[in-house]
């Protein structure tokens, strides 16, 4: 997903038996030049990350630090900004003999709410400061907002899909992704026309508005009026901007499990 526009650039659907890293490896060829891929820590893999940066021109990656790694500090660029060297595991080199024995990553450490965070990246220190790297990683959260839009605005928070057969599940998922991208594309073009950022358009209102207008256009307008109506539609979407607010910090917590028995939160402790 493009974190600036929330448009889905590529997708893959598979049975649960196939892991996320093999699925992500299939996307590498479609990553554009002059780009940065933001990943969460579950995708930490020397094979995957080196493949991203080495296959094409000026492609980089950014990922949170994986705890427990053994490394050697080679250079210190500044406060909280280091160049590290790590050993590629024998298991990874067995799967891909082309991998080097050692690889280098840049580690940027910064503080958030009194806690130190560290991210690894291939972005060169000569071109990108530590502050730019740390700020960029926080844009990864935008992809979660895109997934939320699909689940809440398009699926109305349904717990399951409607389809019951495997082929129909695939069809329904691809249909959702295509419909989502159509709305995002129209919203992005409307935002650019109004000199605003694409992710500032309310997806929920844009989705409802476009669905209603397409139904009207299909039944009441001749094909010759389609372009004019699309221009009017984009003009209306341009009024659906939302105010961007800083995301509140909500530490992860284990929620109480659902039970059919009543729970009295004010009950006295057992003695």
PDB file of C-alpha atoms in Angstrom:
ATOM      1  CA  UNK A   1       0.000   0.000   0.000  1.00  0.00           C
ATOM      2  CA  UNK A   2       1.187   3.483  -0.819  1.00  0.00           C
ATOM      3  CA  UNK A   3       1.188   5.169   2.605  1.00  0.00           C
ATOM      4  CA  UNK A   4       0.649   8.643   1.136  1.00  0.00           C
ATOM      5  CA  UNK A   5      -2.440   7.820  -0.952  1.00  0.00           C
ATOM      6  CA  UNK A   6      -3.585   4.536   0.693  1.00  0.00           C
ATOM      7  CA  UNK A   7      -3.874   2.989  -2.783  1.00  0.00           C
ATOM      8  CA  UNK A   8      -3.055  -0.730  -2.759  1.00  0.00           C
ATOM      9  CA  UNK A   9      -0.112  -1.299  -5.097  1.00  0.00           C
ATOM     10  CA  UNK A  10      -0.111  -5.103  -4.916  1.00  0.00           C
ATOM     11  CA  UNK A  11      -1.776  -7.910  -2.998  1.00  0.00           C
ATOM     12  CA  UNK A  12      -1.613 -11.674  -2.554  1.00  0.00           C
ATOM     13  CA  UNK A  13      -4.061 -14.142  -1.039  1.00  0.00           C
ATOM     14  CA  UNK A  14      -3.093 -17.648  -0.008  1.00  0.00           C
ATOM     15  CA  UNK A  15      -3.962 -20.424   2.445  1.00  0.00           C
ATOM     16  CA  UNK A  16      -2.632 -19.936   5.974  1.00  0.00           C
ATOM     17  CA  UNK A  17       0.031 -22.577   5.389  1.00  0.00           C
ATOM     18  CA  UNK A  18       2.081 -20.126   3.318  1.00  0.00           C
ATOM     19  CA  UNK A  19       3.974 -17.575   5.381  1.00  0.00           C
ATOM     20  CA  UNK A  20       4.018 -13.805   4.909  1.00  0.00           C
ATOM     21  CA  UNK A  21       7.711 -13.589   3.973  1.00  0.00           C
ATOM     22  CA  UNK A  22       7.362 -15.931   0.941  1.00  0.00           C
ATOM     23  CA  UNK A  23       4.284 -13.928  -0.105  1.00  0.00           C
ATOM     24  CA  UNK A  24       6.190 -10.648   0.297  1.00  0.00           C
ATOM     25  CA  UNK A  25       9.063 -11.993  -1.808  1.00  0.00           C
ATOM     26  CA  UNK A  26       6.689 -12.189  -4.767  1.00  0.00           C
ATOM     27  CA  UNK A  27       6.150  -8.406  -4.570  1.00  0.00           C
ATOM     28  CA  UNK A  28       9.811  -7.405  -4.872  1.00  0.00           C
ATOM     29  CA  UNK A  29       9.859  -7.253  -8.675  1.00  0.00           C
ATOM     30  CA  UNK A  30       6.954  -4.763  -8.636  1.00  0.00           C
ATOM     31  CA  UNK A  31       8.535  -2.291  -6.188  1.00  0.00           C
ATOM     32  CA  UNK A  32       9.359   0.973  -8.014  1.00  0.00           C
ATOM     33  CA  UNK A  33      12.778   2.596  -8.214  1.00  0.00           C
ATOM     34  CA  UNK A  34      13.469   5.536  -5.871  1.00  0.00           C
ATOM     35  CA  UNK A  35      11.232   4.115  -3.153  1.00  0.00           C
ATOM     36  CA  UNK A  36      11.344   3.100   0.503  1.00  0.00           C
ATOM     37  CA  UNK A  37       9.490  -0.011   1.663  1.00  0.00           C
ATOM     38  CA  UNK A  38       8.251   0.186   5.272  1.00  0.00           C
ATOM     39  CA  UNK A  39       7.855  -3.205   6.945  1.00  0.00           C
ATOM     40  CA  UNK A  40       6.926  -4.436  10.407  1.00  0.00           C
ATOM     41  CA  UNK A  41       9.319  -6.585  12.418  1.00  0.00           C
ATOM     42  CA  UNK A  42       7.727  -9.855  11.295  1.00  0.00           C
ATOM     43  CA  UNK A  43       9.388  -9.383   7.898  1.00  0.00           C
ATOM     44  CA  UNK A  44      12.955  -9.240   9.229  1.00  0.00           C
ATOM     45  CA  UNK A  45      14.917 -11.466   6.826  1.00  0.00           C
ATOM     46  CA  UNK A  46      18.363 -10.846   5.353  1.00  0.00           C
ATOM     47  CA  UNK A  47      17.293 -12.543   2.138  1.00  0.00           C
ATOM     48  CA  UNK A  48      14.155 -10.387   1.742  1.00  0.00           C
ATOM     49  CA  UNK A  49      15.748  -7.068   2.731  1.00  0.00           C
ATOM     50  CA  UNK A  50      18.899  -7.519   0.629  1.00  0.00           C
ATOM     51  CA  UNK A  51      16.745  -8.551  -2.308  1.00  0.00           C
ATOM     52  CA  UNK A  52      14.741  -5.318  -1.998  1.00  0.00           C
ATOM     53  CA  UNK A  53      17.784  -3.055  -2.053  1.00  0.00           C
ATOM     54  CA  UNK A  54      19.923  -4.952  -4.551  1.00  0.00           C
ATOM     55  CA  UNK A  55      17.501  -5.846  -7.329  1.00  0.00           C
ATOM     56  CA  UNK A  56      16.924  -2.338  -8.688  1.00  0.00           C
ATOM     57  CA  UNK A  57      18.112   1.259  -8.506  1.00  0.00           C
ATOM     58  CA  UNK A  58      17.805   3.370  -5.364  1.00  0.00           C
ATOM     59  CA  UNK A  59      15.363   1.104  -3.531  1.00  0.00           C
ATOM     60  CA  UNK A  60      15.529   1.057   0.239  1.00  0.00           C
ATOM     61  CA  UNK A  61      13.760  -0.475   3.231  1.00  0.00           C
ATOM     62  CA  UNK A  62      12.939   0.452   6.829  1.00  0.00           C
ATOM     63  CA  UNK A  63      12.028  -1.990   9.610  1.00  0.00           C
ATOM     64  CA  UNK A  64      11.953  -2.039  13.455  1.00  0.00           C
ATOM     65  CA  UNK A  65      14.890  -3.573  15.291  1.00  0.00           C
ATOM     66  CA  UNK A  66      14.610  -7.268  16.033  1.00  0.00           C
ATOM     67  CA  UNK A  67      15.516  -7.980  19.653  1.00  0.00           C
ATOM     68  CA  UNK A  68      18.346 -10.352  20.527  1.00  0.00           C
ATOM     69  CA  UNK A  69      20.426  -9.813  17.390  1.00  0.00           C
ATOM     70  CA  UNK A  70      24.199 -10.144  17.628  1.00  0.00           C
ATOM     71  CA  UNK A  71      26.048  -7.411  15.748  1.00  0.00           C
ATOM     72  CA  UNK A  72      29.279  -5.432  15.544  1.00  0.00           C
ATOM     73  CA  UNK A  73      29.258  -1.635  15.460  1.00  0.00           C
ATOM     74  CA  UNK A  74      31.367  -0.442  12.521  1.00  0.00           C
ATOM     75  CA  UNK A  75      30.731   3.299  12.557  1.00  0.00           C
ATOM     76  CA  UNK A  76      28.870   5.990  14.485  1.00  0.00           C
ATOM     77  CA  UNK A  77      27.350   8.731  12.351  1.00  0.00           C
ATOM     78  CA  UNK A  78      26.020  10.712  15.289  1.00  0.00           C
ATOM     79  CA  UNK A  79      23.883  10.434  18.412  1.00  0.00           C
ATOM     80  CA  UNK A  80      21.726   7.315  18.053  1.00  0.00           C
ATOM     81  CA  UNK A  81      22.884   6.707  14.485  1.00  0.00           C
ATOM     82  CA  UNK A  82      25.177   3.715  13.817  1.00  0.00           C
ATOM     83  CA  UNK A  83      26.346   1.340  11.100  1.00  0.00           C
ATOM     84  CA  UNK A  84      26.127  -2.300  12.210  1.00  0.00           C
ATOM     85  CA  UNK A  85      27.410  -5.548  10.753  1.00  0.00           C
ATOM     86  CA  UNK A  86      25.626  -8.869  11.270  1.00  0.00           C
ATOM     87  CA  UNK A  87      26.177 -12.452  10.232  1.00  0.00           C
ATOM     88  CA  UNK A  88      23.750 -14.054   7.820  1.00  0.00           C
ATOM     89  CA  UNK A  89      22.447 -17.266   9.396  1.00  0.00           C
ATOM     90  CA  UNK A  90      23.574 -20.614   7.934  1.00  0.00           C
ATOM     91  CA  UNK A  91      19.896 -21.543   7.427  1.00  0.00           C
ATOM     92  CA  UNK A  92      19.340 -18.472   5.233  1.00  0.00           C
ATOM     93  CA  UNK A  93      22.509 -19.143   3.217  1.00  0.00           C
ATOM     94  CA  UNK A  94      21.476 -22.755   2.733  1.00  0.00           C
ATOM     95  CA  UNK A  95      18.175 -21.606   1.205  1.00  0.00           C
ATOM     96  CA  UNK A  96      19.941 -18.936  -0.878  1.00  0.00           C
ATOM     97  CA  UNK A  97      23.679 -19.602  -1.436  1.00  0.00           C
ATOM     98  CA  UNK A  98      24.032 -16.204  -3.153  1.00  0.00           C
ATOM     99  CA  UNK A  99      23.675 -14.425   0.197  1.00  0.00           C
ATOM    100  CA  UNK A 100      26.890 -12.971   1.701  1.00  0.00           C
ATOM    101  CA  UNK A 101      28.284 -14.211   5.010  1.00  0.00           C
ATOM    102  CA  UNK A 102      28.033 -10.684   6.498  1.00  0.00           C
ATOM    103  CA  UNK A 103      25.643  -7.794   5.849  1.00  0.00           C
ATOM    104  CA  UNK A 104      25.440  -4.221   7.061  1.00  0.00           C
ATOM    105  CA  UNK A 105      22.486  -2.168   8.278  1.00  0.00           C
ATOM    106  CA  UNK A 106      22.069   1.352   9.579  1.00  0.00           C
ATOM    107  CA  UNK A 107      20.511   1.549  13.055  1.00  0.00           C
ATOM    108  CA  UNK A 108      18.679   4.721  14.125  1.00  0.00           C
ATOM    109  CA  UNK A 109      17.603   5.031  17.765  1.00  0.00           C
ATOM    110  CA  UNK A 110      15.168   7.664  19.067  1.00  0.00           C
ATOM    111  CA  UNK A 111      12.891   8.232  22.041  1.00  0.00           C
ATOM    112  CA  UNK A 112       9.093   8.082  22.063  1.00  0.00           C
ATOM    113  CA  UNK A 113       7.143   8.714  25.294  1.00  0.00           C
ATOM    114  CA  UNK A 114      10.257   8.032  27.355  1.00  0.00           C
ATOM    115  CA  UNK A 115      11.031   4.734  25.619  1.00  0.00           C
ATOM    116  CA  UNK A 116      13.895   4.135  23.219  1.00  0.00           C
ATOM    117  CA  UNK A 117      12.992   2.766  19.809  1.00  0.00           C
ATOM    118  CA  UNK A 118      15.402   1.520  17.139  1.00  0.00           C
ATOM    119  CA  UNK A 119      14.817   0.975  13.443  1.00  0.00           C
ATOM    120  CA  UNK A 120      17.079  -0.648  10.862  1.00  0.00           C
ATOM    121  CA  UNK A 121      17.327   0.772   7.359  1.00  0.00           C
ATOM    122  CA  UNK A 122      19.313   0.795   4.141  1.00  0.00           C
ATOM    123  CA  UNK A 123      18.853   4.570   3.718  1.00  0.00           C
ATOM    124  CA  UNK A 124      22.325   6.196   3.503  1.00  0.00           C
ATOM    125  CA  UNK A 125      23.351   8.553   6.294  1.00  0.00           C
ATOM    126  CA  UNK A 126      24.849  10.951   3.747  1.00  0.00           C
ATOM    127  CA  UNK A 127      21.404  11.718   2.283  1.00  0.00           C
ATOM    128  CA  UNK A 128      18.919  11.092   5.111  1.00  0.00           C
ATOM    129  CA  UNK A 129      19.284  12.296   8.696  1.00  0.00           C
ATOM    130  CA  UNK A 130      18.358  10.208  11.723  1.00  0.00           C
ATOM    131  CA  UNK A 131      15.379  12.509  12.366  1.00  0.00           C
ATOM    132  CA  UNK A 132      14.071  11.935   8.827  1.00  0.00           C
ATOM    133  CA  UNK A 133      14.419   8.155   9.189  1.00  0.00           C
ATOM    134  CA  UNK A 134      12.601   8.020  12.533  1.00  0.00           C
ATOM    135  CA  UNK A 135       9.795  10.273  11.273  1.00  0.00           C
ATOM    136  CA  UNK A 136       9.389   8.230   8.091  1.00  0.00           C
ATOM    137  CA  UNK A 137       8.870   4.932   9.895  1.00  0.00           C
ATOM    138  CA  UNK A 138       5.830   6.277  11.725  1.00  0.00           C
ATOM    139  CA  UNK A 139       4.055   6.607   8.367  1.00  0.00           C
ATOM    140  CA  UNK A 140       3.844   2.813   8.282  1.00  0.00           C
ATOM    141  CA  UNK A 141       0.745   3.145  10.470  1.00  0.00           C
ATOM    142  CA  UNK A 142      -1.102   4.559   7.447  1.00  0.00           C
ATOM    143  CA  UNK A 143      -1.459   1.047   6.028  1.00  0.00           C
ATOM    144  CA  UNK A 144      -3.449   0.041   9.123  1.00  0.00           C
ATOM    145  CA  UNK A 145      -5.831   2.922   8.447  1.00  0.00           C
ATOM    146  CA  UNK A 146      -6.330   1.598   4.930  1.00  0.00           C
ATOM    147  CA  UNK A 147      -7.181  -1.863   6.227  1.00  0.00           C
ATOM    148  CA  UNK A 148      -9.565  -0.256   8.738  1.00  0.00           C
ATOM    149  CA  UNK A 149     -11.379   1.489   5.893  1.00  0.00           C
ATOM    150  CA  UNK A 150     -11.943  -1.842   4.128  1.00  0.00           C
ATOM    151  CA  UNK A 151     -13.188  -3.547   7.283  1.00  0.00           C
ATOM    152  CA  UNK A 152     -15.360  -0.755   8.662  1.00  0.00           C
ATOM    153  CA  UNK A 153     -16.545   1.361   5.706  1.00  0.00           C
ATOM    154  CA  UNK A 154     -16.903  -1.442   3.147  1.00  0.00           C
ATOM    155  CA  UNK A 155     -17.554  -4.496   5.337  1.00  0.00           C
ATOM    156  CA  UNK A 156     -19.464  -2.682   8.113  1.00  0.00           C
ATOM    157  CA  UNK A 157     -17.259  -4.431  10.701  1.00  0.00           C
ATOM    158  CA  UNK A 158     -18.500  -7.880   9.683  1.00  0.00           C
ATOM    159  CA  UNK A 159     -16.547 -10.657  11.403  1.00  0.00           C
ATOM    160  CA  UNK A 160     -16.612 -12.967   8.379  1.00  0.00           C
ATOM    161  CA  UNK A 161     -17.038 -12.847   4.623  1.00  0.00           C
ATOM    162  CA  UNK A 162     -20.319 -13.805   2.976  1.00  0.00           C
ATOM    163  CA  UNK A 163     -18.791 -16.478   0.742  1.00  0.00           C
ATOM    164  CA  UNK A 164     -18.708 -20.107   1.870  1.00  0.00           C
ATOM    165  CA  UNK A 165     -16.618 -21.725  -0.876  1.00  0.00           C
ATOM    166  CA  UNK A 166     -12.887 -21.265  -1.461  1.00  0.00           C
ATOM    167  CA  UNK A 167     -13.171 -19.879  -4.997  1.00  0.00           C
ATOM    168  CA  UNK A 168     -15.892 -17.465  -3.937  1.00  0.00           C
ATOM    169  CA  UNK A 169     -13.814 -16.291  -0.953  1.00  0.00           C
ATOM    170  CA  UNK A 170     -10.995 -15.387  -3.343  1.00  0.00           C
ATOM    171  CA  UNK A 171     -13.471 -13.654  -5.647  1.00  0.00           C
ATOM    172  CA  UNK A 172     -14.989 -11.659  -2.791  1.00  0.00           C
ATOM    173  CA  UNK A 173     -11.594 -10.556  -1.469  1.00  0.00           C
ATOM    174  CA  UNK A 174     -10.365  -9.432  -4.886  1.00  0.00           C
ATOM    175  CA  UNK A 175     -13.661  -7.604  -5.403  1.00  0.00           C
ATOM    176  CA  UNK A 176     -13.199  -5.751  -2.108  1.00  0.00           C
ATOM    177  CA  UNK A 177      -9.651  -4.733  -3.020  1.00  0.00           C
ATOM    178  CA  UNK A 178     -10.674  -3.552  -6.495  1.00  0.00           C
ATOM    179  CA  UNK A 179     -13.618  -1.574  -5.129  1.00  0.00           C
ATOM    180  CA  UNK A 180     -11.412  -0.041  -2.443  1.00  0.00           C
ATOM    181  CA  UNK A 181      -8.832   1.049  -5.018  1.00  0.00           C
ATOM    182  CA  UNK A 182     -11.487   2.605  -7.273  1.00  0.00           C
ATOM    183  CA  UNK A 183     -12.675   4.805  -4.391  1.00  0.00           C
ATOM    184  CA  UNK A 184      -9.108   5.655  -3.388  1.00  0.00           C
ATOM    185  CA  UNK A 185      -8.187   6.551  -6.971  1.00  0.00           C
ATOM    186  CA  UNK A 186     -11.091   8.964  -7.326  1.00  0.00           C
ATOM    187  CA  UNK A 187     -10.402  10.438  -3.873  1.00  0.00           C
ATOM    188  CA  UNK A 188      -6.705  10.886  -4.728  1.00  0.00           C
ATOM    189  CA  UNK A 189      -7.474  12.724  -7.969  1.00  0.00           C
ATOM    190  CA  UNK A 190      -9.964  14.966  -6.175  1.00  0.00           C
ATOM    191  CA  UNK A 191      -7.411  15.748  -3.448  1.00  0.00           C
ATOM    192  CA  UNK A 192      -4.688  16.625  -5.962  1.00  0.00           C
ATOM    193  CA  UNK A 193      -7.104  18.939  -7.782  1.00  0.00           C
ATOM    194  CA  UNK A 194      -7.700  20.772  -4.477  1.00  0.00           C
ATOM    195  CA  UNK A 195      -3.961  20.824  -3.598  1.00  0.00           C
ATOM    196  CA  UNK A 196      -4.474  18.511  -0.632  1.00  0.00           C
ATOM    197  CA  UNK A 197      -2.959  15.189   0.397  1.00  0.00           C
ATOM    198  CA  UNK A 198      -4.888  12.097  -0.832  1.00  0.00           C
ATOM    199  CA  UNK A 199      -5.077  10.576   2.655  1.00  0.00           C
ATOM    200  CA  UNK A 200      -6.905  13.663   3.927  1.00  0.00           C
ATOM    201  CA  UNK A 201     -10.115  12.610   2.135  1.00  0.00           C
ATOM    202  CA  UNK A 202     -12.612  10.753   4.326  1.00  0.00           C
ATOM    203  CA  UNK A 203     -12.827   7.279   2.801  1.00  0.00           C
ATOM    204  CA  UNK A 204     -16.137   6.462   4.490  1.00  0.00           C
ATOM    205  CA  UNK A 205     -17.985   9.469   3.060  1.00  0.00           C
ATOM    206  CA  UNK A 206     -16.269   9.154  -0.332  1.00  0.00           C
ATOM    207  CA  UNK A 207     -17.230   5.472  -0.562  1.00  0.00           C
ATOM    208  CA  UNK A 208     -20.890   6.156   0.277  1.00  0.00           C
ATOM    209  CA  UNK A 209     -21.063   9.116  -2.088  1.00  0.00           C
ATOM    210  CA  UNK A 210     -19.437   7.310  -5.030  1.00  0.00           C
ATOM    211  CA  UNK A 211     -21.651   4.236  -4.592  1.00  0.00           C
ATOM    212  CA  UNK A 212     -24.795   6.397  -4.671  1.00  0.00           C
ATOM    213  CA  UNK A 213     -23.628   8.448  -7.638  1.00  0.00           C
ATOM    214  CA  UNK A 214     -22.637   5.406  -9.692  1.00  0.00           C
ATOM    215  CA  UNK A 215     -26.095   3.938  -9.168  1.00  0.00           C
ATOM    216  CA  UNK A 216     -27.653   7.193 -10.394  1.00  0.00           C
ATOM    217  CA  UNK A 217     -25.295   7.441 -13.358  1.00  0.00           C
ATOM    218  CA  UNK A 218     -25.986   3.863 -14.431  1.00  0.00           C
ATOM    219  CA  UNK A 219     -29.745   4.408 -14.602  1.00  0.00           C
ATOM    220  CA  UNK A 220     -30.229   8.013 -15.599  1.00  0.00           C
ATOM    221  CA  UNK A 221     -27.355   9.206 -17.747  1.00  0.00           C
ATOM    222  CA  UNK A 222     -26.275   8.363 -21.265  1.00  0.00           C
ATOM    223  CA  UNK A 223     -22.614   7.398 -21.860  1.00  0.00           C
ATOM    224  CA  UNK A 224     -21.944  10.769 -23.484  1.00  0.00           C
ATOM    225  CA  UNK A 225     -22.418  12.493 -20.113  1.00  0.00           C
ATOM    226  CA  UNK A 226     -20.132  10.164 -18.156  1.00  0.00           C
ATOM    227  CA  UNK A 227     -17.007  12.365 -18.229  1.00  0.00           C
ATOM    228  CA  UNK A 228     -18.929  15.454 -17.161  1.00  0.00           C
ATOM    229  CA  UNK A 229     -20.545  13.563 -14.307  1.00  0.00           C
ATOM    230  CA  UNK A 230     -17.182  12.156 -13.200  1.00  0.00           C
ATOM    231  CA  UNK A 231     -15.741  15.670 -13.066  1.00  0.00           C
ATOM    232  CA  UNK A 232     -18.689  16.783 -10.937  1.00  0.00           C
ATOM    233  CA  UNK A 233     -18.242  13.730  -8.710  1.00  0.00           C
ATOM    234  CA  UNK A 234     -14.562  14.527  -8.101  1.00  0.00           C
ATOM    235  CA  UNK A 235     -15.469  18.110  -7.338  1.00  0.00           C
ATOM    236  CA  UNK A 236     -17.910  16.957  -4.653  1.00  0.00           C
ATOM    237  CA  UNK A 237     -15.356  14.531  -3.161  1.00  0.00           C
ATOM    238  CA  UNK A 238     -13.050  17.510  -2.760  1.00  0.00           C
ATOM    239  CA  UNK A 239     -15.284  18.764   0.058  1.00  0.00           C
ATOM    240  CA  UNK A 240     -14.847  15.583   2.122  1.00  0.00           C
ATOM    241  CA  UNK A 241     -11.518  16.410   3.744  1.00  0.00           C
ATOM    242  CA  UNK A 242     -10.874  15.440   7.345  1.00  0.00           C
ATOM    243  CA  UNK A 243      -8.673  17.115   9.890  1.00  0.00           C
ATOM    244  CA  UNK A 244      -5.491  15.134  10.471  1.00  0.00           C
ATOM    245  CA  UNK A 245      -4.837  14.672  14.163  1.00  0.00           C
ATOM    246  CA  UNK A 246      -1.872  13.081  15.926  1.00  0.00           C
ATOM    247  CA  UNK A 247      -2.520   9.420  16.653  1.00  0.00           C
ATOM    248  CA  UNK A 248      -2.956   8.862  20.406  1.00  0.00           C
ATOM    249  CA  UNK A 249      -0.593   6.448  22.063  1.00  0.00           C
ATOM    250  CA  UNK A 250      -2.501   3.365  23.180  1.00  0.00           C
ATOM    251  CA  UNK A 251      -0.238   0.622  24.551  1.00  0.00           C
ATOM    252  CA  UNK A 252      -1.254  -2.872  23.547  1.00  0.00           C
ATOM    253  CA  UNK A 253      -3.279  -4.714  26.180  1.00  0.00           C
ATOM    254  CA  UNK A 254      -4.816  -8.156  26.472  1.00  0.00           C
ATOM    255  CA  UNK A 255      -8.583  -7.820  26.189  1.00  0.00           C
ATOM    256  CA  UNK A 256     -10.906  -9.851  28.356  1.00  0.00           C
ATOM    257  CA  UNK A 257     -12.031 -13.004  26.585  1.00  0.00           C
ATOM    258  CA  UNK A 258     -15.671 -13.184  25.545  1.00  0.00           C
ATOM    259  CA  UNK A 259     -17.808 -15.445  27.703  1.00  0.00           C
ATOM    260  CA  UNK A 260     -21.480 -16.247  27.900  1.00  0.00           C
ATOM    261  CA  UNK A 261     -21.360 -15.876  31.685  1.00  0.00           C
ATOM    262  CA  UNK A 262     -21.823 -12.403  33.251  1.00  0.00           C
ATOM    263  CA  UNK A 263     -18.710 -10.746  34.639  1.00  0.00           C
ATOM    264  CA  UNK A 264     -18.987  -8.567  37.726  1.00  0.00           C
ATOM    265  CA  UNK A 265     -16.051  -6.145  37.599  1.00  0.00           C
ATOM    266  CA  UNK A 266     -16.904  -4.811  41.099  1.00  0.00           C
ATOM    267  CA  UNK A 267     -16.914  -8.160  42.831  1.00  0.00           C
ATOM    268  CA  UNK A 268     -14.736  -8.464  45.912  1.00  0.00           C
ATOM    269  CA  UNK A 269     -11.601 -10.628  45.591  1.00  0.00           C
ATOM    270  CA  UNK A 270     -11.824 -14.193  46.832  1.00  0.00           C
ATOM    271  CA  UNK A 271     -10.306 -14.853  50.264  1.00  0.00           C
TER     272      UNK A 271
END
